[in-house]
């Protein structure tokens, strides 16, 4: 199965097994908006909890807030979003499809990267076969492809930095990029498109004001900086964290929940002494990678991508990229945002947003390191990595979601072997013991093998079977999802056995 087919299977599985539904499906859906279903919302909540615990509970100098989505419209003027939160877009005149100019170029670069990977595979074989001449040829091609990637990336970064829209169009034309729908190279000029949604607050007759749906949660943190610093008696360095919805009118909405118009972010702004920001930038760069890898997803699925094009407010930035089924793409951003945001809010609000440093006896606008990750992208990373189709020893197949146990939507399924002889009642007793501690599911329908498969397909790490021995000796069987191994445990010991595995 190639990656495209795999991704299709993953999307289909997410719907069929109650993780994610297209929004408003009975009305034929709404582009790039999705609903989380019964298992999806559990998984999403577990991801948010895992982040909140790691960031807020485990760091004594980070506190969490929950600011409103609607904010004073001047905030978005101060932050630069009204004037500069734009994407360069280009339309194909034949298909009438609209694309982000930089995404078209990145897709082109991805294709060259795929070619490099193929050449490297070939080179390995030729090396093993002592085919020196052909090996050299392959290596030469890799060098040429890499140069093409580097040149293209540098040119694109320069155009984006200089806001050179004609330069972007020229690059697309020179690279011979065609529209994937029409196949033609009949492009419009590149234009800027603001990504913020706007609406009206108050009734129109009263002269309503235009306000925006926040495109990031960060500004809710900045405008509360002073309140939190004072009421929380915070000492620098300290952080403010927040999880919440954000909205962007994305031009290219595709790849399922990777790029949505309504999504959720988990952001943390870390306030530091001016001059110490790059030290803390390196700290958070490492710390966030550790958070990802602590989930047990192998390290080769992650990489850093340091930015060539820095946003106007940043003096360092990197992405943590994840190997999605459609290639390495941004999962989380870590930015050194300088004192830009707080200084802008000082300017626009006329209020001082300063920290008094008792150690140096100085007042200053703190510098900020931001870590920002999309809940939905994290969901997609966990879900797509967990999705596995296996052929078992007896030739049968199973689809299993190998979620890390602490993120799994259902932790334990409780299954009476048969629907009689007092087994369902006993199973209910087990359910009552476990239910207050973990998400459980009771299932007595169909043969036990089919019930195991159903649990595999939603990623339940443990199944507990109540059989005739249970009625005699008060023990049950635990069946592990990944190894399919089974072992007996006394019911009295179940919590001791399961809780450490789920932590
Ligand atoms: P991209 O380049 O992919 O558009 P970005 O650089 O604009 O992302 P940031 O503004 O840094 O993203 O947002 C921080 C995080 O929020 C991203 O790393 C991503 O996980 C998430 N995110 C941003 N836009 C979306 C979206 N449209 N849908 C889902 N998640 C998103």
Coordinates of C-alpha atoms and ligand atoms in Angstrom, one line a residue:
X1 CA 0.0 0.0 0.0
X2 CA 1.5 3.4 -0.9
X3 CA 1.3 6.4 1.4
X4 CA -1.7 8.0 -0.3
X5 CA -3.7 4.8 0.0
X6 CA -2.6 4.4 3.6
X7 CA -3.8 8.0 4.4
X8 CA -7.1 7.3 2.8
X9 CA -7.5 4.2 5.0
X10 CA -6.6 6.2 8.0
X11 CA -9.3 8.8 7.2
X12 CA -11.9 6.1 6.5
X13 CA -11.0 4.3 9.8
X14 CA -11.4 7.6 11.8
X15 CA -14.9 7.9 10.5
X16 CA -16.0 4.3 10.6
X17 CA -14.9 3.7 14.1
X18 CA -16.3 6.9 15.6
X19 CA -13.2 9.2 15.9
X20 CA -13.9 12.1 13.4
X21 CA -16.9 13.0 11.3
X22 CA -17.1 15.7 8.6
X23 CA -19.0 18.7 10.1
X24 CA -22.6 19.1 9.0
X25 CA -22.4 15.9 7.1
X26 CA -26.2 15.5 6.4
X27 CA -25.9 18.9 4.6
X28 CA -23.0 17.6 2.6
X29 CA -20.4 18.9 5.0
X30 CA -18.5 22.2 5.4
X31 CA -15.0 22.4 3.9
X32 CA -12.1 22.0 6.3
X33 CA -14.3 21.7 9.4
X34 CA -14.6 18.5 11.3
X35 CA -16.4 17.1 14.4
X36 CA -14.8 14.9 17.0
X37 CA -16.9 11.8 17.7
X38 CA -17.2 9.6 20.7
X39 CA -13.7 8.1 20.7
X40 CA -12.1 11.1 19.0
X41 CA -13.2 13.5 21.8
X42 CA -11.7 11.1 24.4
X43 CA -8.4 11.0 22.5
X44 CA -8.4 14.7 22.0
X45 CA -9.1 15.4 25.7
X46 CA -6.3 13.0 26.7
X47 CA -3.8 14.8 24.4
X48 CA -4.8 18.1 26.0
X49 CA -4.4 16.7 29.5
X50 CA -1.0 15.2 28.6
X51 CA 0.1 18.7 27.4
X52 CA -1.5 20.6 30.3
X53 CA 0.1 18.3 32.9
X54 CA 3.5 18.5 31.3
X55 CA 3.5 22.2 30.9
X56 CA 1.4 23.5 33.9
X57 CA 1.4 20.9 36.6
X58 CA 5.1 19.9 36.1
X59 CA 6.5 23.4 35.9
X60 CA 6.1 25.4 39.1
X61 CA 6.7 28.7 37.1
X62 CA 4.0 28.1 34.5
X63 CA 0.3 28.8 35.1
X64 CA -2.7 28.3 32.8
X65 CA -5.5 30.6 31.7
X66 CA -8.6 30.4 29.5
X67 CA -9.2 33.7 27.8
X68 CA -12.2 34.6 25.6
X69 CA -12.3 34.0 21.9
X70 CA -13.7 37.5 21.2
X71 CA -11.2 40.3 22.1
X72 CA -11.0 44.0 21.5
X73 CA -10.4 44.6 17.8
X74 CA -7.4 46.9 18.4
X75 CA -5.5 43.8 19.7
X76 CA -5.3 42.5 16.1
X77 CA -4.2 45.8 14.9
X78 CA -1.4 45.9 17.5
X79 CA -0.4 42.3 16.9
X80 CA 0.0 43.0 13.2
X81 CA -2.7 40.5 12.1
X82 CA -5.0 43.1 10.5
X83 CA -2.2 44.3 8.2
X84 CA 0.0 41.3 7.8
X85 CA -1.7 38.0 8.5
X86 CA -1.9 37.1 4.9
X87 CA -1.1 34.2 2.7
X88 CA 0.1 34.7 -0.9
X89 CA -2.4 33.0 -3.1
X90 CA -2.6 32.2 -6.8
X91 CA -5.4 30.9 -8.9
X92 CA -5.3 28.6 -11.9
X93 CA -7.4 30.2 -14.6
X94 CA -8.5 26.9 -16.1
X95 CA -9.5 24.9 -13.0
X96 CA -10.5 28.1 -11.1
X97 CA -8.7 26.5 -8.1
X98 CA -6.9 28.7 -5.6
X99 CA -3.6 27.7 -4.1
X100 CA -1.1 29.1 -1.6
X101 CA 1.9 30.1 -3.7
X102 CA 4.4 28.9 -1.1
X103 CA 2.6 25.6 -0.7
X104 CA 2.7 24.9 -4.4
X105 CA 6.5 25.4 -4.3
X106 CA 6.8 23.3 -1.1
X107 CA 4.9 20.5 -2.8
X108 CA 7.4 20.7 -5.7
X109 CA 10.3 20.5 -3.3
X110 CA 8.7 17.5 -1.6
X111 CA 8.6 15.7 -5.0
X112 CA 12.3 16.3 -5.4
X113 CA 12.8 15.0 -1.9
X114 CA 10.9 11.8 -2.9
X115 CA 13.2 11.4 -5.9
X116 CA 16.3 11.8 -3.6
X117 CA 14.9 9.0 -1.3
X118 CA 14.5 6.8 -4.3
X119 CA 18.0 7.5 -5.5
X120 CA 19.4 6.8 -2.1
X121 CA 17.7 3.4 -2.1
X122 CA 19.2 2.7 -5.5
X123 CA 22.6 3.8 -4.4
X124 CA 22.5 1.4 -1.4
X125 CA 21.7 -1.5 -3.7
X126 CA 24.5 -0.5 -6.2
X127 CA 26.9 -0.2 -3.3
X128 CA 26.1 -3.7 -2.1
X129 CA 26.5 -5.0 -5.7
X130 CA 29.9 -3.3 -6.0
X131 CA 28.5 -1.4 -9.0
X132 CA 30.9 1.5 -8.6
X133 CA 30.2 3.4 -11.8
X134 CA 26.4 3.3 -11.4
X135 CA 26.8 4.1 -7.7
X136 CA 28.7 7.3 -8.5
X137 CA 26.1 8.3 -11.1
X138 CA 23.3 7.9 -8.5
X139 CA 25.2 9.9 -6.0
X140 CA 25.8 12.7 -8.5
X141 CA 22.1 12.9 -9.2
X142 CA 21.4 13.2 -5.4
X143 CA 23.9 16.1 -5.2
X144 CA 22.1 17.8 -8.2
X145 CA 18.6 17.3 -6.7
X146 CA 19.8 18.7 -3.3
X147 CA 21.2 21.8 -5.0
X148 CA 17.9 22.3 -6.7
X149 CA 16.1 22.1 -3.4
X150 CA 18.5 24.5 -1.7
X151 CA 18.3 27.1 -4.5
X152 CA 14.5 26.9 -4.6
X153 CA 14.1 27.1 -0.8
X154 CA 16.4 30.1 -0.6
X155 CA 14.6 31.9 -3.5
X156 CA 11.2 31.3 -2.0
X157 CA 12.3 32.5 1.4
X158 CA 13.7 35.7 -0.1
X159 CA 10.5 36.4 -2.0
X160 CA 8.3 35.8 1.1
X161 CA 10.6 37.9 3.2
X162 CA 10.6 40.8 0.7
X163 CA 6.9 40.4 0.1
X164 CA 7.9 40.0 -3.6
X165 CA 4.7 38.6 -5.1
X166 CA 5.8 38.9 -8.7
X167 CA 9.0 37.0 -7.7
X168 CA 6.9 34.1 -6.3
X169 CA 4.9 33.9 -9.5
X170 CA 8.1 34.0 -11.6
X171 CA 9.5 31.1 -9.5
X172 CA 6.3 29.0 -10.0
X173 CA 6.6 29.6 -13.7
X174 CA 10.3 28.9 -13.9
X175 CA 9.8 25.6 -12.0
X176 CA 7.1 24.7 -14.5
X177 CA 4.6 23.9 -11.7
X178 CA 1.2 22.9 -13.2
X179 CA -2.2 22.9 -11.4
X180 CA -2.9 19.4 -10.1
X181 CA -6.5 19.6 -11.3
X182 CA -6.3 21.1 -14.8
X183 CA -2.7 20.2 -15.5
X184 CA -2.1 23.6 -17.0
X185 CA 0.3 26.4 -16.1
X186 CA -2.2 29.2 -16.7
X187 CA -1.8 31.2 -13.5
X188 CA -3.1 34.5 -12.2
X189 CA -0.8 36.9 -10.4
X190 CA 0.0 36.2 -6.7
X191 CA -2.2 38.2 -4.3
X192 CA -2.3 38.6 -0.5
X193 CA -5.3 37.2 1.3
X194 CA -6.1 37.9 5.0
X195 CA -6.8 34.8 7.0
X196 CA -8.9 36.3 9.8
X197 CA -12.7 35.7 10.1
X198 CA -14.6 38.8 11.0
X199 CA -18.0 39.4 12.5
X200 CA -20.1 42.1 14.2
X201 CA -20.5 42.7 17.9
X202 CA -23.7 44.5 19.0
X203 CA -26.7 45.1 16.9
X204 CA -26.2 46.8 13.5
X205 CA -28.7 49.6 14.4
X206 CA -26.4 50.6 17.3
X207 CA -23.5 50.9 14.9
X208 CA -21.9 47.5 15.5
X209 CA -18.1 47.1 15.6
X210 CA -16.2 44.6 13.5
X211 CA -14.4 42.0 15.6
X212 CA -12.4 39.0 14.7
X213 CA -12.4 35.4 15.6
X214 CA -8.9 34.9 17.1
X215 CA -6.5 33.4 14.7
X216 CA -4.2 32.3 17.6
X217 CA -4.6 32.0 21.3
X218 CA -1.3 33.8 22.0
X219 CA -2.7 37.3 22.1
X220 CA -5.1 36.3 24.9
X221 CA -2.0 35.6 26.9
X222 CA -0.2 38.8 26.1
X223 CA -3.1 41.0 27.0
X224 CA -3.4 39.2 30.4
X225 CA 0.4 39.4 31.1
X226 CA 0.1 42.1 33.7
X227 CA -2.9 40.6 35.4
X228 CA -1.3 37.2 35.8
X229 CA 2.1 38.6 36.8
X230 CA 0.6 40.7 39.6
X231 CA -2.1 38.4 40.9
X232 CA 0.1 35.2 40.6
X233 CA 3.1 37.0 42.1
X234 CA 5.1 35.5 39.2
X235 CA 8.9 35.8 39.0
X236 CA 10.8 35.9 35.7
X237 CA 11.4 33.5 34.0
X238 CA 7.7 32.4 34.0
X239 CA 5.2 31.1 31.6
X240 CA 1.4 31.4 30.8
X241 CA -0.2 28.5 29.0
X242 CA -3.5 28.2 27.3
X243 CA -5.6 25.7 25.3
X244 CA -8.3 27.0 23.0
X245 CA -9.9 27.4 19.7
X246 CA -8.4 29.4 16.9
X247 CA -9.9 30.3 13.4
X248 CA -8.2 30.9 10.1
X249 CA -9.8 31.2 6.7
X250 CA -7.3 28.9 5.1
X251 CA -7.1 29.0 1.4
X252 CA -5.8 25.5 0.9
X253 CA -7.7 23.4 3.3
X254 CA -6.9 19.8 2.8
X255 CA -5.1 16.8 4.3
X256 CA -8.0 16.1 6.7
X257 CA -7.5 17.6 10.1
X258 CA -4.0 18.8 9.3
X259 CA -5.2 22.2 8.1
X260 CA -8.7 23.3 9.3
X261 CA -10.6 26.5 9.4
X262 CA -11.6 26.0 13.1
X263 CA -8.9 24.3 15.2
X264 CA -7.5 24.1 18.6
X265 CA -4.1 25.3 19.9
X266 CA -2.0 24.5 23.0
X267 CA 0.2 27.5 23.4
X268 CA 2.7 28.7 26.1
X269 CA 4.4 32.1 26.3
X270 CA 7.5 32.1 28.4
X271 CA 8.6 35.5 29.7
X272 CA 12.3 36.0 30.2
X273 CA 14.9 38.7 30.8
X274 CA 16.0 40.6 27.6
X275 CA 19.2 39.1 26.4
X276 CA 18.4 35.6 27.8
X277 CA 15.9 34.7 25.1
X278 CA 18.1 32.6 22.9
X279 CA 19.2 30.4 25.9
X280 CA 15.5 29.8 26.7
X281 CA 14.7 29.2 23.1
X282 CA 17.2 26.3 23.1
X283 CA 15.8 25.1 26.3
X284 CA 12.2 24.9 25.0
X285 CA 13.4 23.5 21.7
X286 CA 14.8 20.5 23.5
X287 CA 12.1 20.3 26.2
X288 CA 9.3 20.1 23.6
X289 CA 11.0 17.4 21.6
X290 CA 11.4 15.4 24.8
X291 CA 7.6 15.8 25.4
X292 CA 6.9 14.3 22.0
X293 CA 9.4 11.5 22.4
X294 CA 8.2 10.5 25.9
X295 CA 5.1 9.2 24.1
X296 CA 7.2 6.3 22.8
X297 CA 6.8 7.2 19.1
X298 CA 10.3 6.5 17.7
X299 CA 12.6 9.5 17.3
X300 CA 13.1 9.1 13.5
X301 CA 9.5 10.4 13.1
X302 CA 10.5 13.9 14.3
X303 CA 12.9 16.5 13.0
X304 CA 13.6 20.2 13.5
X305 CA 13.1 22.7 10.7
X306 CA 14.9 25.9 11.6
X307 CA 13.2 28.9 9.8
X308 CA 14.9 30.7 7.0
X309 CA 12.2 33.2 6.8
X310 CA 11.7 34.8 10.2
X311 CA 8.4 36.5 11.0
X312 CA 8.8 40.2 11.6
X313 CA 8.6 39.8 15.4
X314 CA 11.0 36.8 15.8
X315 CA 14.7 36.5 16.3
X316 CA 14.8 32.7 16.1
X317 CA 12.2 30.1 15.1
X318 CA 12.0 26.4 14.6
X319 CA 9.3 23.8 13.8
X320 CA 9.1 20.3 15.1
X321 CA 8.1 18.4 12.1
X322 CA 6.4 15.0 12.2
X323 CA 6.5 12.3 9.5
X324 CA 2.8 12.3 8.5
X325 CA 1.7 9.8 5.9
X326 CA 2.0 12.7 3.4
X327 CA 5.6 13.5 4.5
X328 CA 7.4 15.6 7.1
X329 CA 5.2 18.6 8.1
X330 CA 5.0 21.1 10.9
X331 CA 3.5 19.8 14.1
X332 CA 4.7 22.5 16.5
X333 CA 6.3 25.9 16.3
X334 CA 8.8 27.3 18.8
X335 CA 9.5 31.0 18.3
X336 CA 11.6 33.6 20.0
X337 CA 9.1 36.5 19.7
X338 CA 11.4 39.2 21.3
X339 CA 9.5 42.0 23.1
X340 CA 7.4 42.6 20.0
X341 CA 3.9 41.7 21.2
X342 CA 4.1 43.3 24.7
X343 CA 5.7 46.5 23.2
X344 CA 3.0 46.7 20.6
X345 CA 0.3 46.4 23.2
X346 CA 2.0 49.1 25.3
X347 CA 1.9 51.3 22.3
X348 CA -1.7 50.7 21.3
X349 CA -3.3 50.5 24.8
X350 CA -1.2 53.2 26.4
X351 CA -0.7 51.0 29.4
X352 CA 2.8 50.0 30.8
X353 CA 3.4 46.3 30.4
X354 CA 6.6 46.0 32.3
X355 CA 8.2 43.6 34.8
X356 CA 10.0 44.9 37.8
X357 CA 13.1 42.8 38.3
X358 CA 14.0 42.9 42.0
X359 CA 17.4 41.2 41.3
X360 CA 18.6 43.9 38.9
X361 CA 16.4 46.7 40.2
X362 CA 15.2 47.4 36.7
X363 CA 11.8 47.6 34.9
X364 CA 11.6 46.2 31.4
X365 CA 9.4 44.7 28.8
X366 CA 10.1 40.9 29.0
X367 CA 11.2 38.9 26.0
X368 CA 9.1 35.9 25.0
X369 CA 9.6 32.4 23.9
X370 CA 6.5 30.7 22.5
X371 CA 5.7 27.1 22.1
X372 CA 2.6 26.5 19.9
X373 CA 1.2 23.2 18.9
X374 CA -2.1 22.3 17.2
X375 CA -4.2 19.8 19.1
X376 CA -5.7 18.5 15.9
X377 CA -2.3 18.0 14.3
X378 CA -1.1 16.2 17.3
X379 CA -4.2 14.0 17.1
X380 CA -3.4 13.3 13.5
X381 CA 0.2 12.5 14.3
X382 CA -0.8 10.1 17.1
X383 CA -3.6 8.5 15.1
X384 CA -1.7 8.0 11.9
X385 CA 1.3 6.5 13.7
X386 CA -0.9 4.2 15.7
X387 CA -2.8 2.9 12.7
X388 CA -1.5 -0.6 11.8
X389 CA -2.7 -3.4 9.6
X390 CA -1.3 -6.8 10.6
X391 CA -1.3 -10.3 9.2
X392 CA -1.3 -12.8 12.1
X393 CA 0.3 -16.2 12.2
X394 CA -2.9 -17.9 11.2
X395 CA -3.1 -15.8 8.1
X396 CA -6.0 -13.6 9.3
X397 CA -5.6 -9.8 9.5
X398 CA -6.3 -7.3 12.1
X399 CA -6.4 -3.5 12.1
X400 CA -5.1 -2.1 15.4
X401 CA -4.6 1.4 16.7
X402 CA -1.5 1.2 18.8
X403 CA -2.1 4.3 20.9
X404 CA 0.2 5.0 23.9
X405 CA -1.9 3.6 26.7
X406 CA -2.2 7.0 28.5
X407 CA -3.8 8.5 25.3
X408 CA -6.2 5.7 24.4
X409 CA -9.8 6.7 24.4
X410 CA -11.0 3.5 26.2
X411 CA -8.5 2.0 28.6
X412 CA -10.2 -1.3 29.3
X413 CA -13.0 -3.4 27.8
X414 CA -14.8 -5.8 30.0
X415 CA -16.1 -8.8 28.3
X416 CA -18.1 -11.7 29.7
X417 CA -17.1 -14.8 27.7
X418 CA -20.8 -15.8 27.2
X419 CA -24.0 -14.0 27.9
X420 CA -25.2 -16.4 30.6
X421 CA -24.2 -18.4 33.8
X422 CA -23.8 -15.3 35.8
X423 CA -20.9 -14.0 33.7
X424 CA -22.5 -10.7 32.7
X425 CA -23.3 -9.9 36.4
X426 CA -19.8 -10.7 37.4
X427 CA -18.4 -8.6 34.5
X428 CA -20.6 -5.7 35.7
X429 CA -19.0 -6.0 39.2
X430 CA -15.6 -5.7 37.6
X431 CA -16.8 -2.7 35.6
X432 CA -18.0 -1.0 38.8
X433 CA -14.6 -1.4 40.4
X434 CA -12.7 0.0 37.4
X435 CA -15.1 2.7 36.1
X436 CA -14.3 5.4 38.6
X437 CA -10.6 5.2 37.8
X438 CA -10.5 4.8 34.0
X439 CA -12.6 4.9 30.8
X440 CA -14.2 1.4 30.5
X441 CA -16.5 -0.2 28.0
X442 CA -18.7 -3.2 28.5
X443 CA -19.4 -5.5 25.6
X444 CA -21.2 -8.8 25.5
X445 CA -22.3 -9.0 21.9
X446 CA -20.7 -11.5 19.4
X447 CA -18.0 -14.1 19.7
X448 CA -15.1 -13.1 21.9
X449 CA -12.6 -12.9 18.9
X450 CA -14.8 -10.4 17.2
X451 CA -15.0 -8.3 20.4
X452 CA -11.2 -8.3 20.7
X453 CA -11.0 -7.1 17.1
X454 CA -13.5 -4.3 17.7
X455 CA -11.4 -3.1 20.7
X456 CA -8.1 -3.4 18.6
X457 CA -9.7 -1.1 16.0
X458 CA -10.4 1.6 18.6
X459 CA -7.0 1.1 20.3
X460 CA -8.1 -0.2 23.7
X461 CA -4.9 -1.4 25.4
X462 CA -6.5 -4.0 27.7
X463 CA -9.4 -6.4 27.4
X464 CA -10.6 -8.2 30.6
X465 CA -12.5 -11.4 30.1
X466 CA -14.8 -12.9 32.7
X467 CA -15.1 -16.7 32.2
X468 CA -16.3 -19.8 34.1
X469 CA -13.1 -19.8 36.2
X470 CA -13.8 -16.3 37.3
X471 CA -16.9 -17.5 39.1
X472 CA -14.9 -20.1 41.0
X473 CA -11.6 -18.3 41.8
X474 CA -12.4 -14.6 41.3
X475 CA -9.6 -14.2 38.7
X476 CA -10.0 -12.7 35.2
X477 CA -7.9 -12.8 32.0
X478 CA -6.2 -9.7 30.8
X479 CA -5.5 -9.6 27.1
X480 CA -2.9 -7.1 25.9
X481 CA -3.7 -5.3 22.6
X482 CA -0.2 -5.2 21.1
X483 CA 1.2 -8.6 22.0
X484 CA -2.2 -10.3 22.3
X485 CA -0.7 -12.1 25.3
X486 CA -3.2 -13.2 28.0
X487 CA -2.7 -13.8 31.7
X488 CA -4.8 -14.2 34.7
X489 CA -5.1 -11.7 37.6
X490 CA -7.2 -11.8 40.8
X491 CA -10.0 -9.2 40.5
X492 CA -8.8 -7.7 43.8
X493 CA -5.4 -7.0 42.1
X494 CA -6.8 -5.5 38.9
X495 CA -6.4 -1.8 39.9
X496 CA -2.8 -2.4 41.1
X497 CA -2.1 -4.2 37.9
X498 CA -3.6 -1.7 35.5
X499 CA -3.1 1.8 37.0
X500 CA 0.7 1.8 36.6
X501 CA 0.5 0.7 33.0
X502 CA -1.9 3.6 32.2
X503 CA 0.1 6.3 33.8
Ligands
LIG1 P1 1.4 26.3 8.7 O1 2.7 26.9 8.1 O2 1.2 24.8 8.6 O3 0.2 27.1 8.1 P2 1.7 28.1 10.8 O4 3.2 28.2 10.8 O5 0.9 29.1 10.3 O6 1.4 26.6 10.2 P3 1.5 28.7 13.6 O7 0.9 30.0 13.3 O8 2.9 28.7 14.1 O9 1.3 27.8 12.3 O10 0.5 27.9 14.6 C1 1.0 27.0 15.6 C2 0.5 25.6 15.4 O11 -0.9 25.6 15.2 C3 1.0 24.9 14.2 O12 2.2 24.3 14.5 C4 -0.1 23.9 14.0 O13 0.1 22.7 14.8 C5 -1.3 24.5 14.4 N1 -2.1 25.1 13.3 C6 -1.9 26.2 12.6 N2 -2.8 26.4 11.6 C7 -3.6 25.3 11.7 C8 -4.7 24.9 10.9 N3 -5.2 25.6 10.0 N4 -5.3 23.7 11.2 C9 -4.8 22.9 12.3 N5 -3.8 23.3 13.0 C10 -3.2 24.4 12.7

